[in-house]
CSV table of C-alpha atoms and ligand atoms in Angstrom, one decimal:
chain,number,residue,atom,x,y,z
A,271,UNK,CA,29.0,9.0,-47.4
A,272,UNK,CA,31.8,11.5,-47.1
A,273,UNK,CA,35.3,11.7,-45.6
A,274,UNK,CA,34.8,13.5,-42.3
A,275,UNK,CA,38.0,15.6,-42.9
A,276,UNK,CA,36.1,17.1,-45.8
A,277,UNK,CA,32.6,17.6,-44.4
A,278,UNK,CA,33.4,18.4,-40.8
A,279,UNK,CA,35.2,21.8,-40.1
A,280,UNK,CA,36.8,20.3,-37.0
A,281,UNK,CA,39.4,19.1,-39.5
A,282,UNK,CA,39.9,22.5,-41.2
A,283,UNK,CA,43.4,23.9,-42.0
A,284,UNK,CA,43.2,26.8,-39.5
A,285,UNK,CA,46.1,26.7,-37.0
A,286,UNK,CA,43.6,27.8,-34.4
A,287,UNK,CA,40.1,26.4,-34.8
A,288,UNK,CA,37.3,28.2,-33.0
A,289,UNK,CA,34.0,27.3,-31.4
A,290,UNK,CA,31.3,28.8,-29.2
A,291,UNK,CA,30.4,26.8,-26.1
A,292,UNK,CA,27.9,26.6,-23.3
A,293,UNK,CA,25.2,28.9,-24.7
A,294,UNK,CA,22.6,26.1,-24.2
A,295,UNK,CA,22.7,26.9,-20.5
A,296,UNK,CA,21.5,29.9,-18.5
A,297,UNK,CA,24.6,32.0,-17.6
A,298,UNK,CA,26.7,30.1,-20.1
A,299,UNK,CA,30.1,29.7,-18.4
A,300,UNK,CA,30.1,32.9,-16.3
A,301,UNK,CA,29.0,32.5,-12.7
A,302,UNK,CA,28.0,36.1,-12.2
A,303,UNK,CA,25.0,38.1,-11.2
A,304,UNK,CA,25.5,40.9,-13.8
A,305,UNK,CA,22.4,41.9,-15.7
A,306,UNK,CA,23.9,41.2,-19.1
A,307,UNK,CA,24.7,37.6,-18.3
A,308,UNK,CA,23.3,35.0,-20.8
A,309,UNK,CA,19.6,34.5,-20.3
A,310,UNK,CA,18.7,31.3,-22.2
A,311,UNK,CA,16.2,31.8,-25.0
A,312,UNK,CA,15.7,30.1,-28.4
A,313,UNK,CA,15.6,33.3,-30.5
A,314,UNK,CA,19.0,34.4,-29.0
A,315,UNK,CA,20.4,30.9,-29.4
A,316,UNK,CA,19.6,31.1,-33.1
A,317,UNK,CA,21.2,34.5,-33.5
A,318,UNK,CA,24.5,33.3,-31.9
A,319,UNK,CA,24.6,30.0,-33.8
A,320,UNK,CA,24.0,31.8,-37.2
A,321,UNK,CA,26.5,34.5,-36.4
A,322,UNK,CA,29.2,31.9,-35.7
A,323,UNK,CA,28.2,29.9,-38.8
A,324,UNK,CA,28.3,32.9,-41.1
A,325,UNK,CA,31.7,34.0,-39.8
A,326,UNK,CA,33.2,30.6,-40.6
A,327,UNK,CA,33.8,29.3,-37.0
A,328,UNK,CA,34.2,25.5,-36.6
A,329,UNK,CA,32.1,24.4,-33.7
A,330,UNK,CA,29.0,24.9,-31.5
A,331,UNK,CA,29.3,23.0,-28.3
A,332,UNK,CA,26.6,22.5,-25.7
A,333,UNK,CA,27.3,21.6,-22.1
A,334,UNK,CA,25.6,18.4,-20.9
A,335,UNK,CA,23.8,19.7,-17.8
A,336,UNK,CA,20.5,18.7,-16.1
A,337,UNK,CA,20.3,21.0,-13.0
A,338,UNK,CA,21.8,24.1,-11.6
A,339,UNK,CA,24.1,24.9,-8.7
A,340,UNK,CA,21.9,27.1,-6.5
A,341,UNK,CA,23.0,30.6,-5.4
A,342,UNK,CA,21.4,33.8,-6.5
A,343,UNK,CA,21.9,32.9,-10.2
A,344,UNK,CA,21.1,29.2,-9.8
A,345,UNK,CA,23.9,28.9,-12.4
A,346,UNK,CA,23.1,26.6,-15.3
A,347,UNK,CA,19.7,25.7,-13.9
A,348,UNK,CA,18.0,26.2,-17.3
A,349,UNK,CA,19.4,24.2,-20.1
A,350,UNK,CA,18.4,23.0,-23.6
A,351,UNK,CA,19.0,19.2,-24.1
A,352,UNK,CA,22.0,18.8,-26.3
A,353,UNK,CA,21.0,16.3,-29.0
A,354,UNK,CA,17.8,18.2,-29.8
A,355,UNK,CA,19.7,21.5,-29.6
A,356,UNK,CA,22.3,20.1,-32.1
A,357,UNK,CA,19.6,18.8,-34.4
A,358,UNK,CA,17.7,22.2,-34.4
A,359,UNK,CA,20.9,24.2,-34.9
A,360,UNK,CA,22.2,22.0,-37.7
A,361,UNK,CA,19.0,22.8,-39.6
A,362,UNK,CA,19.6,26.5,-39.5
A,363,UNK,CA,23.3,26.6,-40.1
A,364,UNK,CA,25.4,25.8,-43.3
A,365,UNK,CA,28.9,24.9,-42.5
A,366,UNK,CA,29.7,24.8,-38.8
A,367,UNK,CA,30.4,21.6,-36.8
A,368,UNK,CA,27.5,20.9,-34.3
A,369,UNK,CA,28.2,18.9,-31.1
A,370,UNK,CA,25.9,17.1,-28.8
A,371,UNK,CA,27.3,16.4,-25.3
A,372,UNK,CA,26.2,13.0,-24.1
A,373,UNK,CA,26.3,11.6,-20.6
A,374,UNK,CA,27.2,8.0,-21.4
A,375,UNK,CA,25.8,6.5,-18.2
A,376,UNK,CA,22.4,8.2,-18.8
A,377,UNK,CA,21.8,7.5,-22.5
A,378,UNK,CA,21.6,4.1,-24.0
A,379,UNK,CA,24.2,3.6,-26.8
A,380,UNK,CA,21.8,2.2,-29.3
A,381,UNK,CA,19.6,5.3,-28.9
A,382,UNK,CA,22.6,7.7,-29.0
A,383,UNK,CA,24.1,6.1,-32.1
A,384,UNK,CA,20.7,6.6,-33.9
A,385,UNK,CA,20.2,10.2,-32.7
A,386,UNK,CA,23.8,11.1,-33.8
A,387,UNK,CA,23.3,9.5,-37.2
A,388,UNK,CA,20.1,11.4,-37.7
A,389,UNK,CA,21.8,14.7,-36.9
A,390,UNK,CA,24.7,13.8,-39.1
A,391,UNK,CA,22.4,13.4,-42.0
A,392,UNK,CA,20.5,16.6,-41.2
A,393,UNK,CA,23.8,18.5,-41.0
A,394,UNK,CA,25.3,16.8,-44.1
A,395,UNK,CA,28.2,15.4,-42.1
A,396,UNK,CA,28.9,18.1,-39.5
A,397,UNK,CA,27.9,16.3,-36.4
A,398,UNK,CA,30.4,15.8,-33.5
A,399,UNK,CA,29.9,13.9,-30.2
A,400,UNK,CA,31.3,15.1,-26.9
A,401,UNK,CA,31.1,12.1,-24.5
A,402,UNK,CA,31.0,12.8,-20.8
A,403,UNK,CA,31.2,10.1,-18.1
A,404,UNK,CA,29.5,12.3,-15.4
A,405,UNK,CA,30.6,13.7,-12.1
A,406,UNK,CA,27.6,15.7,-10.8
A,407,UNK,CA,25.8,13.3,-8.4
A,408,UNK,CA,22.6,15.3,-8.3
A,409,UNK,CA,22.1,14.7,-12.0
A,410,UNK,CA,22.5,10.9,-11.5
A,411,UNK,CA,20.0,11.0,-8.6
A,412,UNK,CA,17.5,12.7,-10.9
A,413,UNK,CA,17.8,9.7,-13.3
A,414,UNK,CA,17.9,7.2,-10.4
A,415,UNK,CA,21.2,5.9,-11.8
A,416,UNK,CA,24.1,5.1,-9.5
A,417,UNK,CA,27.4,6.8,-10.2
A,418,UNK,CA,30.3,4.4,-10.8
A,419,UNK,CA,33.7,4.8,-9.1
A,420,UNK,CA,36.0,7.3,-10.8
A,421,UNK,CA,38.1,5.2,-13.0
A,422,UNK,CA,35.4,2.6,-13.8
A,423,UNK,CA,33.4,5.5,-15.4
A,424,UNK,CA,35.9,5.4,-18.2
A,425,UNK,CA,35.9,1.6,-18.6
A,426,UNK,CA,32.2,1.9,-19.0
A,427,UNK,CA,32.6,4.8,-21.4
A,428,UNK,CA,35.0,2.9,-23.6
A,429,UNK,CA,32.6,0.0,-23.9
A,430,UNK,CA,29.8,2.5,-24.7
A,431,UNK,CA,31.8,4.1,-27.5
A,432,UNK,CA,32.8,0.7,-28.9
A,433,UNK,CA,29.2,-0.3,-29.2
A,434,UNK,CA,28.2,3.1,-30.8
A,435,UNK,CA,31.1,2.9,-33.3
A,436,UNK,CA,30.2,-0.6,-34.3
A,437,UNK,CA,26.6,0.4,-34.8
A,438,UNK,CA,27.8,3.3,-36.9
A,439,UNK,CA,30.1,1.2,-39.1
A,440,UNK,CA,29.0,-2.5,-39.3
A,441,UNK,CA,26.7,-3.5,-42.1
A,442,UNK,CA,25.6,-6.8,-40.6
A,443,UNK,CA,23.7,-7.3,-37.4
A,444,UNK,CA,26.0,-8.4,-34.6
A,445,UNK,CA,25.8,-9.7,-31.0
A,446,UNK,CA,27.5,-7.5,-28.4
A,447,UNK,CA,28.3,-9.1,-25.1
A,448,UNK,CA,30.3,-6.7,-23.0
A,449,UNK,CA,30.6,-6.1,-19.2
A,450,UNK,CA,27.9,-3.5,-19.3
A,451,UNK,CA,26.0,-3.9,-22.5
A,452,UNK,CA,24.4,-7.1,-23.9
A,453,UNK,CA,22.8,-6.5,-27.3
A,454,UNK,CA,21.3,-9.2,-29.5
A,455,UNK,CA,21.5,-8.6,-33.3
A,456,UNK,CA,22.5,-5.0,-32.8
A,457,UNK,CA,21.7,-3.1,-35.9
A,458,UNK,CA,21.5,0.5,-37.0
A,459,UNK,CA,20.7,1.9,-40.5
A,460,UNK,CA,21.4,4.2,-42.1
A,461,UNK,CA,25.0,4.8,-41.3
A,462,UNK,CA,26.3,8.3,-40.5
A,463,UNK,CA,27.3,10.5,-43.4
A,464,UNK,CA,30.8,10.9,-42.1
A,465,UNK,CA,33.4,8.2,-42.7
A,466,UNK,CA,34.7,6.4,-40.8
A,467,UNK,CA,32.2,8.0,-38.3
A,468,UNK,CA,31.6,11.3,-36.5
A,469,UNK,CA,34.4,12.6,-34.4
A,470,UNK,CA,34.3,12.1,-30.6
A,471,UNK,CA,35.6,14.5,-28.0
A,472,UNK,CA,36.1,13.9,-24.3
A,473,UNK,CA,37.1,16.3,-21.5
A,474,UNK,CA,38.5,13.9,-18.9
A,475,UNK,CA,41.5,15.4,-17.2
A,476,UNK,CA,42.5,12.7,-14.7
A,477,UNK,CA,45.1,10.0,-15.5
A,478,UNK,CA,42.2,7.7,-16.4
A,479,UNK,CA,40.5,10.5,-18.4
A,480,UNK,CA,43.6,11.3,-20.4
A,481,UNK,CA,44.1,7.6,-21.2
A,482,UNK,CA,40.5,7.4,-22.3
A,483,UNK,CA,40.9,10.4,-24.6
A,484,UNK,CA,44.2,9.0,-26.0
A,485,UNK,CA,42.8,5.5,-26.8
A,486,UNK,CA,39.2,6.3,-27.6
A,487,UNK,CA,38.5,9.9,-28.5
A,488,UNK,CA,39.5,12.0,-31.5
A,489,UNK,CA,39.7,15.3,-29.5
A,490,UNK,CA,40.7,15.9,-25.9
A,491,UNK,CA,38.9,19.0,-24.5
A,492,UNK,CA,41.5,19.9,-21.9
A,493,UNK,CA,41.4,22.2,-18.9
A,494,UNK,CA,44.8,23.7,-18.8
A,495,UNK,CA,46.0,23.0,-15.3
A,496,UNK,CA,48.6,25.7,-15.3
A,497,UNK,CA,48.6,28.9,-17.3
A,498,UNK,CA,52.4,29.2,-17.7
A,499,UNK,CA,53.8,28.2,-21.1
A,500,UNK,CA,56.1,25.3,-20.1
A,501,UNK,CA,53.4,23.6,-18.0
A,502,UNK,CA,50.7,24.1,-20.6
A,503,UNK,CA,53.0,22.7,-23.3
A,504,UNK,CA,54.0,19.7,-21.2
A,505,UNK,CA,50.3,18.9,-20.6
A,506,UNK,CA,49.4,19.1,-24.3
A,507,UNK,CA,52.5,17.2,-25.4
A,508,UNK,CA,51.6,14.4,-22.9
A,509,UNK,CA,48.1,14.1,-24.3
A,510,UNK,CA,49.3,14.0,-27.9
A,511,UNK,CA,52.1,11.6,-27.1
A,512,UNK,CA,49.8,9.3,-25.2
A,513,UNK,CA,47.7,9.0,-28.3
A,514,UNK,CA,50.7,8.5,-30.6
A,515,UNK,CA,51.9,5.7,-28.3
A,516,UNK,CA,48.6,4.0,-29.2
A,517,UNK,CA,49.0,4.7,-32.9
A,518,UNK,CA,46.5,7.5,-32.9
A,519,UNK,CA,46.4,11.3,-33.3
A,520,UNK,CA,44.2,13.5,-31.1
A,521,UNK,CA,43.5,17.1,-31.4
A,522,UNK,CA,43.6,19.2,-28.2
A,523,UNK,CA,41.0,21.8,-27.6
A,524,UNK,CA,40.7,24.1,-24.6
A,525,UNK,CA,38.0,26.2,-23.1
A,526,UNK,CA,38.8,30.0,-23.1
A,527,UNK,CA,36.9,32.8,-21.6
A,528,UNK,CA,37.2,36.1,-23.4
A,529,UNK,CA,37.1,39.7,-22.2
A,530,UNK,CA,38.1,41.9,-25.1
A,531,UNK,CA,37.9,45.7,-24.9
A,532,UNK,CA,39.5,48.7,-26.6
A,533,UNK,CA,42.1,49.1,-23.8
A,534,UNK,CA,43.7,46.6,-21.4
A,535,UNK,CA,42.4,48.6,-18.5
A,536,UNK,CA,38.8,48.4,-19.7
A,537,UNK,CA,39.1,44.7,-20.1
A,538,UNK,CA,40.7,44.2,-16.7
A,539,UNK,CA,38.1,46.5,-15.0
A,540,UNK,CA,35.2,44.5,-16.6
A,541,UNK,CA,36.7,41.2,-15.5
A,542,UNK,CA,37.1,42.6,-12.0
A,543,UNK,CA,33.4,43.8,-12.0
A,544,UNK,CA,31.8,40.6,-13.2
A,545,UNK,CA,34.0,38.2,-11.2
A,546,UNK,CA,35.2,39.9,-8.0
A,547,UNK,CA,32.3,42.4,-7.5
A,548,UNK,CA,29.4,40.5,-9.0
A,549,UNK,CA,30.5,36.8,-8.9
A,550,UNK,CA,27.9,34.3,-7.5
A,551,UNK,CA,30.2,32.9,-4.8
A,552,UNK,CA,27.4,30.6,-3.4
A,553,UNK,CA,26.9,28.9,-6.8
A,554,UNK,CA,30.6,28.5,-7.5
A,555,UNK,CA,31.2,27.1,-4.0
A,556,UNK,CA,28.5,24.5,-4.6
A,557,UNK,CA,30.0,23.6,-7.9
A,558,UNK,CA,33.5,23.3,-6.6
A,559,UNK,CA,32.4,21.3,-3.5
A,560,UNK,CA,30.9,18.6,-5.9
A,561,UNK,CA,33.7,18.9,-8.4
A,562,UNK,CA,36.4,18.4,-5.7
A,563,UNK,CA,34.9,15.2,-4.5
A,564,UNK,CA,33.9,13.6,-7.8
A,565,UNK,CA,36.8,14.5,-10.1
A,566,UNK,CA,40.5,14.2,-10.3
A,567,UNK,CA,40.9,16.9,-13.0
A,568,UNK,CA,43.1,19.2,-10.9
A,569,UNK,CA,45.8,18.4,-8.4
A,570,UNK,CA,44.7,18.6,-4.7
A,571,UNK,CA,44.5,22.2,-3.5
A,572,UNK,CA,44.4,23.7,-7.0
A,573,UNK,CA,40.7,24.2,-7.1
A,574,UNK,CA,40.8,27.0,-4.6
A,575,UNK,CA,43.2,28.9,-6.9
A,576,UNK,CA,40.9,28.2,-9.8
A,577,UNK,CA,37.8,29.7,-8.1
A,578,UNK,CA,38.4,33.0,-9.9
A,579,UNK,CA,38.6,31.2,-13.3
A,580,UNK,CA,35.5,29.1,-12.5
A,581,UNK,CA,33.5,32.3,-11.9
A,582,UNK,CA,35.0,34.0,-14.9
A,583,UNK,CA,34.5,31.1,-17.3
A,584,UNK,CA,34.0,27.6,-15.7
A,585,UNK,CA,37.7,27.1,-15.2
A,586,UNK,CA,38.7,28.1,-18.7
A,587,UNK,CA,41.9,29.8,-19.8
A,588,UNK,CA,41.7,33.6,-19.8
A,589,UNK,CA,42.1,35.8,-22.9
A,590,UNK,CA,41.7,39.3,-21.5
A,591,UNK,CA,42.8,42.6,-23.1
A,592,UNK,CA,42.8,44.4,-26.4
A,593,UNK,CA,42.1,42.5,-29.7
A,594,UNK,CA,45.9,42.5,-30.2
A,595,UNK,CA,46.5,41.0,-26.8
A,596,UNK,CA,43.9,38.4,-27.3
A,597,UNK,CA,45.5,37.3,-30.5
A,598,UNK,CA,48.9,37.2,-28.7
A,599,UNK,CA,47.2,34.8,-26.2
A,600,UNK,CA,45.9,32.7,-29.1
A,601,UNK,CA,49.4,32.5,-30.6
A,602,UNK,CA,50.7,31.3,-27.2
A,603,UNK,CA,48.1,28.6,-27.2
A,604,UNK,CA,49.1,27.5,-30.7
A,605,UNK,CA,52.7,27.4,-29.6
A,606,UNK,CA,51.7,25.2,-26.7
A,607,UNK,CA,50.1,22.8,-29.3
A,608,UNK,CA,46.4,23.6,-28.8
A,609,UNK,CA,44.4,23.0,-32.0
A,610,UNK,CA,41.1,24.7,-31.1
A,611,UNK,CA,39.5,27.0,-28.6
A,612,UNK,CA,35.9,26.8,-27.4
A,613,UNK,CA,34.9,30.2,-26.2
A,614,UNK,CA,32.5,31.7,-23.7
A,615,UNK,CA,31.7,35.3,-23.0
A,616,UNK,CA,29.4,37.0,-20.5
A,617,UNK,CA,27.4,38.6,-23.3
A,618,UNK,CA,27.5,36.1,-26.2
A,619,UNK,CA,25.6,38.2,-28.7
A,620,UNK,CA,27.6,41.4,-28.5
A,621,UNK,CA,31.0,39.9,-27.7
A,622,UNK,CA,30.8,37.3,-30.5
A,623,UNK,CA,30.0,40.1,-32.9
A,624,UNK,CA,33.1,42.0,-31.6
A,625,UNK,CA,35.2,38.9,-31.9
A,626,UNK,CA,34.2,38.4,-35.5
A,627,UNK,CA,34.8,42.1,-36.4
A,628,UNK,CA,37.9,42.8,-34.4
A,629,UNK,CA,39.7,39.6,-33.4
A,630,UNK,CA,39.3,37.3,-36.4
A,631,UNK,CA,40.9,39.6,-39.0
A,632,UNK,CA,43.9,39.9,-36.7
A,633,UNK,CA,44.1,36.2,-36.4
A,634,UNK,CA,44.3,36.0,-40.2
A,635,UNK,CA,47.1,38.7,-40.2
A,636,UNK,CA,49.0,36.6,-37.6
A,637,UNK,CA,48.7,33.4,-39.7
A,638,UNK,CA,46.5,31.7,-37.1
A,639,UNK,CA,43.6,31.4,-39.6
A,640,UNK,CA,43.4,31.2,-43.3
A,641,UNK,CA,41.2,33.9,-44.9
A,642,UNK,CA,37.6,33.0,-45.7
A,643,UNK,CA,37.4,31.7,-49.3
B,820,LIG,C1,36.4,21.8,-20.6
B,820,LIG,C2,35.5,20.8,-19.9
B,820,LIG,C3,34.2,20.7,-20.3
B,820,LIG,C4,33.3,19.7,-19.7
B,820,LIG,N1,32.0,19.6,-20.1
B,820,LIG,C5,31.2,18.8,-19.3
B,820,LIG,C6,29.8,18.7,-19.6
B,820,LIG,O1,29.3,19.4,-20.5
B,820,LIG,N2,29.0,18.0,-18.8
B,820,LIG,C7,29.6,17.2,-17.8
B,820,LIG,O2,28.8,16.5,-17.1
B,820,LIG,N3,30.9,17.2,-17.5
B,820,LIG,C8,31.7,18.0,-18.3
B,820,LIG,N4,33.0,18.1,-18.0
B,820,LIG,C9,33.6,17.1,-17.0
B,820,LIG,C10,34.4,16.0,-17.5
B,820,LIG,O3,33.7,15.4,-18.6
B,820,LIG,C11,34.7,15.0,-16.5
B,820,LIG,O4,33.6,14.3,-16.1
B,820,LIG,C12,35.4,15.6,-15.3
B,820,LIG,O5,36.4,16.5,-15.7
B,820,LIG,C13,35.9,14.6,-14.3
B,820,LIG,O6,36.7,13.7,-14.9
B,820,LIG,P1,38.3,13.7,-14.6
B,820,LIG,O7,38.4,13.4,-13.1
B,820,LIG,O8,38.8,12.6,-15.5
B,820,LIG,O9,38.8,15.0,-15.0
B,820,LIG,C14,33.9,19.0,-18.6
B,820,LIG,C15,35.2,19.1,-18.2
B,820,LIG,C16,36.0,20.1,-18.8
B,820,LIG,C17,37.4,20.2,-18.4
């Protein structure tokens, strides 16, 4: 058993923690037809995971996705399942935190608790769980599972997490009699390596989602609803204060998409090329049509403005420019109160390499990261 703040790099001292996200899905987070977009394969998955691990990044995060969005790219139609992905990557990495993203309505908590524990042992205490309550109806239809009303998804999610955490921590068998789960003599051994248990992240952005993250999760994976400083800071402050009002601390992580080039013009030109000229507008419209109906993440009408950011990086926050400009952007996020960035690129292999060589040393110079020991 080990204190998770020691074994799990999500609790490292870096002012800005870093992770790589969505490379378990074809096209990652970029809804674009460019040739260099991420083509999912296991050999390349291993290369990216090992590169991030060797460079001392903190997290590898898969998307929980079961089908694509159509269009010429059929964006995200090919995906590796996230628990088995996490288990496999934990075996070939040494220090990085490894997430699974679990659709709580689709995976039984007794099963999830056990899978998570197994990966926590295999990774020596580096496992992290991203719980998602679901919004993509086509996925639920595949499983033949009805989708609950928006806010009830989080009530169900809280009970699911409660049962998982009890399985992770209670030594004696217990009866669980909730509104959704009834388990006789519930029991799970061994316990996870991490004490008190592996960290849990959630990306709900609605009022109910923020309340869930504040009362149940250890990290909120936020979509910054506005990219101006004051609005961003107000959003992050609200999330942290909501948790504090419940006697808890949550970290706030955000998704960023990165286009880093030698000059600002090159970066802007490439962004224009892969988004405006080569964006898969059919796939993004399919995604946004479903997202609009099933989520309350963004205020009404805001999705249209976010279309560009969805093509560029699944609605993430843009870091576009020279390495120096990218580090300035990271400094702004730290000032807003963000603890960690989960990054996507169009070309993960080449652009992660560049990030490690050109951006990370500047982050150390700027005091955003402590030098590798
Ligand atoms: C940054 C981010 C990452 C997400 N990752 C996933 C995912 O991997 N799988 C999934 O089904 N939903 C994912 N979601 C969706 C959320 O978990 C949630 O279901 C959605 O935002 C709707 O909830 P809300 O109305 O509370 O915002 C993600 C959302 C955000 C903002």
